[in-house]
Short mmCIF file of N, CA, C and O in Angstrom, two decimals:
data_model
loop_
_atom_site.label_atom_id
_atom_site.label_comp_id
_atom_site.label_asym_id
_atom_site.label_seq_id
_atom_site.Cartn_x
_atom_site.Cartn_y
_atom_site.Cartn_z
N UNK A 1051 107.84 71.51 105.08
CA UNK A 1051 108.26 71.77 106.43
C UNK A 1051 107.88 70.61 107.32
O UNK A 1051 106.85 69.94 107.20
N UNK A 1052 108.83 70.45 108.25
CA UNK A 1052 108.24 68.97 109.66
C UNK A 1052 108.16 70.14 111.04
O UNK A 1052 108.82 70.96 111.69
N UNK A 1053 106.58 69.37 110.88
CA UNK A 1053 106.55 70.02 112.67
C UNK A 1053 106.95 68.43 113.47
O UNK A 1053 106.66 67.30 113.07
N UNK A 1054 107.54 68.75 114.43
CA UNK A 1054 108.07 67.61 115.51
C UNK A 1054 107.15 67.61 116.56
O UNK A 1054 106.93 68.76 116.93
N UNK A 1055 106.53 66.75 117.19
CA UNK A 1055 106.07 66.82 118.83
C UNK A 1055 105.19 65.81 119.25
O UNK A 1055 105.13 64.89 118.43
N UNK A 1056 104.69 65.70 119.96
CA UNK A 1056 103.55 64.97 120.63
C UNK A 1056 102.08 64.68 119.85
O UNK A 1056 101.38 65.69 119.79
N UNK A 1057 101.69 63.87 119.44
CA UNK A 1057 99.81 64.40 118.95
C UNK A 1057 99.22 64.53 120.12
O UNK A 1057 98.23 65.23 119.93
N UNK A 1058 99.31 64.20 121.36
CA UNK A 1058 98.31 65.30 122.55
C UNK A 1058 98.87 65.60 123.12
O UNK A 1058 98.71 65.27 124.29
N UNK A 1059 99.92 66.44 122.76
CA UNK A 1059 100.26 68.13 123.32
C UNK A 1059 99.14 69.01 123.20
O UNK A 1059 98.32 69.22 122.31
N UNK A 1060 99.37 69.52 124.53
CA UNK A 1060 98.29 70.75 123.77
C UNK A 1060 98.37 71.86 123.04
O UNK A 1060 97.49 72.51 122.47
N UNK A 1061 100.24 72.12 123.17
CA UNK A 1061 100.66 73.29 122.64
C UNK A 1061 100.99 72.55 120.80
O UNK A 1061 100.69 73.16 119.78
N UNK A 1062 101.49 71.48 120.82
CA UNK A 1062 101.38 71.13 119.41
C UNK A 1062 99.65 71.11 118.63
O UNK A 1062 99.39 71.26 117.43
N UNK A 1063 99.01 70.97 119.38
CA UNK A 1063 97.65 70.94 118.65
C UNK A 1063 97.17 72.37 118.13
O UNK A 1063 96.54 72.67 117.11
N UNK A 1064 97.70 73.17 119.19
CA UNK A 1064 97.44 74.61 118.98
C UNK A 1064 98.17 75.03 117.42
O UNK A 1064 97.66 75.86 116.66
N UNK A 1065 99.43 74.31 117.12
CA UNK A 1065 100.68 74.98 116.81
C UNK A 1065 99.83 74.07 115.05
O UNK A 1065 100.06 74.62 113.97
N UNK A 1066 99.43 73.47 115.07
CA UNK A 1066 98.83 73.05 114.02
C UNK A 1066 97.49 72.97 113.21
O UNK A 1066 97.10 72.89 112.05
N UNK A 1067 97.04 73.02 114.48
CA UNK A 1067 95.85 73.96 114.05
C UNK A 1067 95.95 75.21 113.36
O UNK A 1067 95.44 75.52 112.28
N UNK A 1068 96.87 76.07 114.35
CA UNK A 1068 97.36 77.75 113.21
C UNK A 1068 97.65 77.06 112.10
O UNK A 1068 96.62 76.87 111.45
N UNK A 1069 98.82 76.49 111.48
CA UNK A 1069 99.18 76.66 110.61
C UNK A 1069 97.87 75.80 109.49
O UNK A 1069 97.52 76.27 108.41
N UNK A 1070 97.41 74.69 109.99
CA UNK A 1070 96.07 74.55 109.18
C UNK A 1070 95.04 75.71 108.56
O UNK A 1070 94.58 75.79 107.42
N UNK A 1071 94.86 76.47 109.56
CA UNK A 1071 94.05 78.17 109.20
C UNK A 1071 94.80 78.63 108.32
O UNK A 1071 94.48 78.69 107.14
N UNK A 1072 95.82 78.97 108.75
CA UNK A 1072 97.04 79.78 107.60
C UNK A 1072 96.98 79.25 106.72
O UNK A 1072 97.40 79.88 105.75
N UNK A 1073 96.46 77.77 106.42
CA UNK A 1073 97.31 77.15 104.91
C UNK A 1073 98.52 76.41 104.12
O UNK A 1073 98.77 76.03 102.98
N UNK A 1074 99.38 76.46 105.92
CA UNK A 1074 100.49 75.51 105.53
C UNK A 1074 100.57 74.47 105.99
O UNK A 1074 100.51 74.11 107.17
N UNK A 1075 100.77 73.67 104.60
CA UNK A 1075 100.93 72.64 104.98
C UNK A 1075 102.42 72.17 105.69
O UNK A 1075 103.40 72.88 105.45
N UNK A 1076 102.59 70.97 106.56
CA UNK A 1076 103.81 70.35 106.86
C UNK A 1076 103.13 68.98 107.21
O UNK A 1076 101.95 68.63 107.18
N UNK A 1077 104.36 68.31 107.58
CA UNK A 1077 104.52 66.96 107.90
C UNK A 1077 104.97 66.77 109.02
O UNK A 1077 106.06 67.05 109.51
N UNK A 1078 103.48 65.93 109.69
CA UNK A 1078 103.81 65.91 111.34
C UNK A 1078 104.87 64.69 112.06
O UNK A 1078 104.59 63.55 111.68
N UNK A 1079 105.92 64.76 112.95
CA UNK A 1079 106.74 63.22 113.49
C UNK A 1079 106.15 63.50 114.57
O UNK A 1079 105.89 64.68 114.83
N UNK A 1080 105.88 62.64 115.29
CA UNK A 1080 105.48 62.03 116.86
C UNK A 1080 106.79 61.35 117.25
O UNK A 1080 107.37 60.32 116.92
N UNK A 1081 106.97 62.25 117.99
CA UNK A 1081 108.20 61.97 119.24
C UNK A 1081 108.07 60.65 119.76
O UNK A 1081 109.17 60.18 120.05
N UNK A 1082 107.30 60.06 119.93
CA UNK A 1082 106.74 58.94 120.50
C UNK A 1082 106.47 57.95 119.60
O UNK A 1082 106.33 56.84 120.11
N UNK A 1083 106.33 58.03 118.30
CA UNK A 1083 106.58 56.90 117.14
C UNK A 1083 108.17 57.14 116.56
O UNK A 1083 108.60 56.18 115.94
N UNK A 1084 108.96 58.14 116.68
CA UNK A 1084 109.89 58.15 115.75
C UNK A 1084 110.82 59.55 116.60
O UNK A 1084 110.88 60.77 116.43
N UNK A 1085 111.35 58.71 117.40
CA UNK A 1085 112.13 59.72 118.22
C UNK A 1085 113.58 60.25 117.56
O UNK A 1085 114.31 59.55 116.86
N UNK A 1086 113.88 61.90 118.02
CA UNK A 1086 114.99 62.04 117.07
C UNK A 1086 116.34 61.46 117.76
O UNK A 1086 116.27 61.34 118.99
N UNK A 1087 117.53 61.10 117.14
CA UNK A 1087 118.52 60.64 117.65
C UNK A 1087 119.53 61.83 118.12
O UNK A 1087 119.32 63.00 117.83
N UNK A 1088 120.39 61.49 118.70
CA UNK A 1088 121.54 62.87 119.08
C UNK A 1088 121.72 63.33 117.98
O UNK A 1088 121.23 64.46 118.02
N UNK A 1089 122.19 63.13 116.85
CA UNK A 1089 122.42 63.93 115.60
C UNK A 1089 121.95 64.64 115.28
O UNK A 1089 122.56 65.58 114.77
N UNK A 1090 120.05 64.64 115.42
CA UNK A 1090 119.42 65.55 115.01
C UNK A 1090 119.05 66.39 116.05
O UNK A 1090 118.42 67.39 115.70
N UNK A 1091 119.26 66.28 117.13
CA UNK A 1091 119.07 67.17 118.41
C UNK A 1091 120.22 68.02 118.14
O UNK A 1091 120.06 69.19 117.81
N UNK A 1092 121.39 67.49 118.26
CA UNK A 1092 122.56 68.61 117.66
C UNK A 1092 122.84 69.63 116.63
O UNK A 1092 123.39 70.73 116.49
N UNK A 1093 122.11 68.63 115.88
CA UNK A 1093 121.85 70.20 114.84
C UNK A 1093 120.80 71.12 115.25
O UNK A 1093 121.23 72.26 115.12
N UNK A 1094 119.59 71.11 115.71
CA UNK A 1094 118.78 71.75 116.37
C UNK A 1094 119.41 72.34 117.37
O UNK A 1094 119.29 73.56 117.33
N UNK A 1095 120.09 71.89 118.33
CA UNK A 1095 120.62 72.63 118.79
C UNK A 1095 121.86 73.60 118.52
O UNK A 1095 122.29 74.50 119.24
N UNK A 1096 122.24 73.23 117.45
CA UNK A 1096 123.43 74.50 116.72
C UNK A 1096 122.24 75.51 116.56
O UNK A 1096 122.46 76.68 116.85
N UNK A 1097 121.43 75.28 116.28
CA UNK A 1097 120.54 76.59 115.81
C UNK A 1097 120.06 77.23 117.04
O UNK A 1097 120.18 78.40 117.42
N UNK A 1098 119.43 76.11 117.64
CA UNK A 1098 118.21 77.35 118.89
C UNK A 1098 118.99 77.30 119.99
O UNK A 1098 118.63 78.26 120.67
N UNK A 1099 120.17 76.53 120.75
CA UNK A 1099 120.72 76.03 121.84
C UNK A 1099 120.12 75.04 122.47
O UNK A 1099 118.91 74.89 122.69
N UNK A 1100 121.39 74.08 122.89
CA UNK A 1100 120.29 73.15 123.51
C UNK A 1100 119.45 73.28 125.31
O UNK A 1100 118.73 72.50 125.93
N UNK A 1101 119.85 74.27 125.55
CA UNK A 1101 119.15 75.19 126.79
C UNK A 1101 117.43 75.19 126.34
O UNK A 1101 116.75 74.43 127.03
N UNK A 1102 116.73 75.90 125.33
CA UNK A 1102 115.82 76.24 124.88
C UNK A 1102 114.85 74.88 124.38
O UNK A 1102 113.65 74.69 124.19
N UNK A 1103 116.14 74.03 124.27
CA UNK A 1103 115.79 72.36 123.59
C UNK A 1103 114.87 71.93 124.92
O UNK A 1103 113.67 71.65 124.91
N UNK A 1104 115.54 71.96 125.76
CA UNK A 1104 115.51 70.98 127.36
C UNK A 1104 113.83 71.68 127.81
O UNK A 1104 113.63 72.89 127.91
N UNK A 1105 112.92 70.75 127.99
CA UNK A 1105 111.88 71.39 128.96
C UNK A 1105 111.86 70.91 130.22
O UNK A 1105 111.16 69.99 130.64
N UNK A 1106 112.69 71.59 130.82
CA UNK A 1106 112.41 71.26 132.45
C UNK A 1106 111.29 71.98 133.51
O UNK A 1106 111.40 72.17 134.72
N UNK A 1107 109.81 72.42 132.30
CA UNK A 1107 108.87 72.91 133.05
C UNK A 1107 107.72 71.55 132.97
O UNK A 1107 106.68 71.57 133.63
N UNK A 1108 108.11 70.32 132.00
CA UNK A 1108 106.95 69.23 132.10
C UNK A 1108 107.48 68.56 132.93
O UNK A 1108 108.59 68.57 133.47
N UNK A 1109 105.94 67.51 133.05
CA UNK A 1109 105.97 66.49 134.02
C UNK A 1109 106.82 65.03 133.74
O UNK A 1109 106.76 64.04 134.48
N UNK A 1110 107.57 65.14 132.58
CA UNK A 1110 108.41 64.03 132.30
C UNK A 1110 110.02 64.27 132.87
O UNK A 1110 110.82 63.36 133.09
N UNK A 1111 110.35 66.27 133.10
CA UNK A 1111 111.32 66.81 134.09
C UNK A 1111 111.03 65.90 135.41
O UNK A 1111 111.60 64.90 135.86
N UNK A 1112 109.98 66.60 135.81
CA UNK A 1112 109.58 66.51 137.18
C UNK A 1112 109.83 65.25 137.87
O UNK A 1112 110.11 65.21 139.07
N UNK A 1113 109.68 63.86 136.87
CA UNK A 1113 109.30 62.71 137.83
C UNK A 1113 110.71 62.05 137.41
O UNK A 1113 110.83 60.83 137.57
N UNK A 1114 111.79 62.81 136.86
CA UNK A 1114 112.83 62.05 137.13
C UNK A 1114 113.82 62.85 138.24
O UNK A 1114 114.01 64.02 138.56
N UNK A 1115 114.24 61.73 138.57
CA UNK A 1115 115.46 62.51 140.09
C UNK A 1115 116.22 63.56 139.66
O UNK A 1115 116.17 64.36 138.73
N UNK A 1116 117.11 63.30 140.80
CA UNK A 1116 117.78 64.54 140.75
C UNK A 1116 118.95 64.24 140.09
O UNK A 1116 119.54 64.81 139.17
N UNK A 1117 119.26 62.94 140.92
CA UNK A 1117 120.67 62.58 139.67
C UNK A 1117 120.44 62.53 138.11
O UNK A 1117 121.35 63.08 137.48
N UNK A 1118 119.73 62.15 137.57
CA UNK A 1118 119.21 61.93 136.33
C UNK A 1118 118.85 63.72 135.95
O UNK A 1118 119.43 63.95 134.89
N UNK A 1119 118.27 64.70 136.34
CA UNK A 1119 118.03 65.62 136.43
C UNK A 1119 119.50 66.45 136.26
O UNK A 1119 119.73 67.20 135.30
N UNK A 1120 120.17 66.26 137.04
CA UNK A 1120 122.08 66.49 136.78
C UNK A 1120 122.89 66.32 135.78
O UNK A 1120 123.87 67.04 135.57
N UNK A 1121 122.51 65.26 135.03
CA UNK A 1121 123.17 64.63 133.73
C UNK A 1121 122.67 65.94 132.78
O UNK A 1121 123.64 66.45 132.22
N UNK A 1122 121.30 66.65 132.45
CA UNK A 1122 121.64 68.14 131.58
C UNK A 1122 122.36 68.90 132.04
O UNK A 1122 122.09 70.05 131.68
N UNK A 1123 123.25 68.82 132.74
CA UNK A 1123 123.81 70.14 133.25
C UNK A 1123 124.85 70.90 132.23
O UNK A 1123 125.26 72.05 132.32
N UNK A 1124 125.21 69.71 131.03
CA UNK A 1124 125.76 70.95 129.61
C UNK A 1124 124.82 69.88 128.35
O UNK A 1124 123.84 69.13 128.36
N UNK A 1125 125.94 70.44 127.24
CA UNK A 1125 124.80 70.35 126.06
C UNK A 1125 125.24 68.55 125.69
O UNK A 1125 124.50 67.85 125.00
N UNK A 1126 126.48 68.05 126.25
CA UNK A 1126 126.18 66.32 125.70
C UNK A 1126 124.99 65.76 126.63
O UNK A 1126 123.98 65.32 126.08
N UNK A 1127 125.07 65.76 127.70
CA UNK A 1127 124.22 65.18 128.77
C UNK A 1127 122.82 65.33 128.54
O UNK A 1127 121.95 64.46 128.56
N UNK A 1128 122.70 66.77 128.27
CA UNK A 1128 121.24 66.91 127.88
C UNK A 1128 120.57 66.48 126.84
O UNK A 1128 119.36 66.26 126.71
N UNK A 1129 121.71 66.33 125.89
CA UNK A 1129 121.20 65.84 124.38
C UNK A 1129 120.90 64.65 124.61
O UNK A 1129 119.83 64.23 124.17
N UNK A 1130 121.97 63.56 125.56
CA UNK A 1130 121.77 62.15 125.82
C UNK A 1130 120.26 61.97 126.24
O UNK A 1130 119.43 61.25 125.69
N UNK A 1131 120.08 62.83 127.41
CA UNK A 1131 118.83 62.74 128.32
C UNK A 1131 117.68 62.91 127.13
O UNK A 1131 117.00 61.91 126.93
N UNK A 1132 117.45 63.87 126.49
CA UNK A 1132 116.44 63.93 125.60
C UNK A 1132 116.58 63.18 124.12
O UNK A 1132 115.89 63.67 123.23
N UNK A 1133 117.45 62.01 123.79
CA UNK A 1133 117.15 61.25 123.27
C UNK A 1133 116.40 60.13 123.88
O UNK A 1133 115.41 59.59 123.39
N UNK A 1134 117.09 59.76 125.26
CA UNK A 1134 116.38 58.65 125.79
C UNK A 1134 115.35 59.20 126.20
O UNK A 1134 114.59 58.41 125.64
N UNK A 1135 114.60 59.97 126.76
CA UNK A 1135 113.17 60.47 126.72
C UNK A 1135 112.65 61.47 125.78
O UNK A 1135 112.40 62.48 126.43
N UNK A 1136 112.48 61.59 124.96
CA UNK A 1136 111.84 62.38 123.74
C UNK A 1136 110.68 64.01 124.56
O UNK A 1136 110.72 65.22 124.36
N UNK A 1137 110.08 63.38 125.20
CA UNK A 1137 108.51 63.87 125.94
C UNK A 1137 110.01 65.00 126.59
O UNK A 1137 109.56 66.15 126.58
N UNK A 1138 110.97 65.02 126.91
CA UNK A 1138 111.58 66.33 127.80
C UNK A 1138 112.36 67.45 126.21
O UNK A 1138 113.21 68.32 126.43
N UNK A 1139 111.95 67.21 125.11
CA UNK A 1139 111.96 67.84 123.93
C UNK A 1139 111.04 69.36 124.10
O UNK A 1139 109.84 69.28 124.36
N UNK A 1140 111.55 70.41 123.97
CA UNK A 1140 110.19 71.24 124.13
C UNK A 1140 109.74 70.87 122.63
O UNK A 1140 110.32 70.26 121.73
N UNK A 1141 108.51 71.46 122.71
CA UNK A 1141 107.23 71.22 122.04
C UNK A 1141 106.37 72.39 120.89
O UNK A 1141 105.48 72.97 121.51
N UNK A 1142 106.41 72.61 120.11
CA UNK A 1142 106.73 71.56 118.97
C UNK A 1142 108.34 72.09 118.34
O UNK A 1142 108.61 73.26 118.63
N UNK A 1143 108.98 71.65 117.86
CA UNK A 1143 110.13 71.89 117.07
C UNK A 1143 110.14 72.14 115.78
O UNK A 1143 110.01 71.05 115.23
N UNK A 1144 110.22 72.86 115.11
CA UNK A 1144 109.68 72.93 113.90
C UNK A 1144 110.76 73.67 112.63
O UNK A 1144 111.33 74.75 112.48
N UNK A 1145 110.64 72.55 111.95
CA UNK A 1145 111.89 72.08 110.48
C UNK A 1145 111.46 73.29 109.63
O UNK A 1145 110.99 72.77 108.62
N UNK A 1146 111.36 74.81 109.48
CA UNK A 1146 110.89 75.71 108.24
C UNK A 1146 111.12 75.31 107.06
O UNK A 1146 111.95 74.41 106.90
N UNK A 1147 110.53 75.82 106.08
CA UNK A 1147 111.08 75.02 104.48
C UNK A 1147 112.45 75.95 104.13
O UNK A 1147 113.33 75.43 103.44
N UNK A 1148 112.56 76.98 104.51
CA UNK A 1148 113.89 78.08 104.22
C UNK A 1148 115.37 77.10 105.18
O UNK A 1148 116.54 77.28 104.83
N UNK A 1149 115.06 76.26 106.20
CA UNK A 1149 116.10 76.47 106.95
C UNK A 1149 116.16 76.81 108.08
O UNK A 1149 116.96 76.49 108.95
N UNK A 1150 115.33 77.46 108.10
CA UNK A 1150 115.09 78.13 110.14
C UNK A 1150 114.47 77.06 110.99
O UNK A 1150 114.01 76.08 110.39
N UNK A 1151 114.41 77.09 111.92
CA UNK A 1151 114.10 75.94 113.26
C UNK A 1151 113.21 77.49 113.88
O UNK A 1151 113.42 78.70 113.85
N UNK A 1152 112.23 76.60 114.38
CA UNK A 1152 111.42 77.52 115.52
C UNK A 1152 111.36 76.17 116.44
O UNK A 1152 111.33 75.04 115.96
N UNK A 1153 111.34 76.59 118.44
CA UNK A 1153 111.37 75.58 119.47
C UNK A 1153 110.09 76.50 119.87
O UNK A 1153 110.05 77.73 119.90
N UNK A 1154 108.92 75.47 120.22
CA UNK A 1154 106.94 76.34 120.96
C UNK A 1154 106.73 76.96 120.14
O UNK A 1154 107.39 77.30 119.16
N UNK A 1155 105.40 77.27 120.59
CA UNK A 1155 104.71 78.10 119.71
C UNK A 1155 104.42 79.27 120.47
O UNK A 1155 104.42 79.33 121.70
N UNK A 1156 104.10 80.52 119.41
CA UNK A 1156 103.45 81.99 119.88
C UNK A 1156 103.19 82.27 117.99
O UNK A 1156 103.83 82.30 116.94
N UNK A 1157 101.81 82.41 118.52
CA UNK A 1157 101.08 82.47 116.69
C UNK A 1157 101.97 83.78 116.19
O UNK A 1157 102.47 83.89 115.07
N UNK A 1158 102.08 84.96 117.47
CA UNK A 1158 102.99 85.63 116.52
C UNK A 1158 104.41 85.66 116.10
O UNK A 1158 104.86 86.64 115.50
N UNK A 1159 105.30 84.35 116.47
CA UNK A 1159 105.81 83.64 116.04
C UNK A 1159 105.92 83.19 114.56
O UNK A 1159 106.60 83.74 113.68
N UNK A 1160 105.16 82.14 114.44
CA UNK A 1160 104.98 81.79 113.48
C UNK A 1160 104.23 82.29 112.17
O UNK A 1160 104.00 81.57 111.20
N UNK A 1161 103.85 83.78 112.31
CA UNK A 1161 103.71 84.45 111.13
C UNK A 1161 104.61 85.15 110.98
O UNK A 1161 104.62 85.72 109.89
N UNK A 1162 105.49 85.38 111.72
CA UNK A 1162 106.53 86.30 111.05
C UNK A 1162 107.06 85.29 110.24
O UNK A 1162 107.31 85.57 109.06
N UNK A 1163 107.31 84.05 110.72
CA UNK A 1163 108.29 82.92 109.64
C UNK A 1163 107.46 82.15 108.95
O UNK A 1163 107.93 81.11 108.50
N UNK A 1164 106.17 82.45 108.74
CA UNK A 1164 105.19 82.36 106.93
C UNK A 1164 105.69 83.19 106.71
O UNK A 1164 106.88 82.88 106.57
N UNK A 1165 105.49 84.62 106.50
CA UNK A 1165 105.86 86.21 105.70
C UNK A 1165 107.97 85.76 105.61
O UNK A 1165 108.55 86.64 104.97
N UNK A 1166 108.63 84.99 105.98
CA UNK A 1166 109.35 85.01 105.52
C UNK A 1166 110.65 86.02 106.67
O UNK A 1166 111.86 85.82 106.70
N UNK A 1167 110.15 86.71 107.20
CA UNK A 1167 110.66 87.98 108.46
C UNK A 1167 111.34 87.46 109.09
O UNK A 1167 111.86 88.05 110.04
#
């Protein structure tokens, strides 16, 4: 499995830490060494939407304008926008070994998709 995100996120640290306790292993990308391209945002977004993709609650939203802020307003624009800034990706994204995509974490989350549920 690839978890995707930041190494000081705090919600990715959380999100790996669980799965360290739990026992699973994955393979971490840093958004910030190895950003994903539109292709792979698109497929992520066939799965979760790219609504759920977009974090417009961080501070990498915040400190861009409004015009720039306008360009997500559907799913090419946004995909554009979060290739060229990675950090407006929510956090962590995560590749399951079955096939499933999970976007953040909630530990009870991510045990239903260890058990497979």
């Amino acid at each position: 499995m690839r978890l995707y995100g930041i190494s000081n996120c705090d919600t990715v640290k959380k999100a790996r830490a669980w799965l360290a306790q739990a026992g699973v292993a994955h393979e971490f990308i840093d958004f910030k060494k190895q950003a994903p391209g539109v292709q792979q945002l698109k497929a992520w977004a066939a799965q979760s939407g790219w609504e759920l993709l977009l974090n417009r609650a961080g501070t990498t939203w915040r400190k861009l304008d409004a015009a720039t802020q306008g360009l997500a307003s559907d799913e090419a624009g946004a995909l554009a926008l979060m290739a060229t800034h990675p950090s407006l990706i929510k956090r962590p994204v995560v590749e399951w070994e079955d096939g499933r995509l999970s976007v953040g974490f909630k530990p009870e989350q991510f045990q239903a998709l260890v058990e497979g549920r």
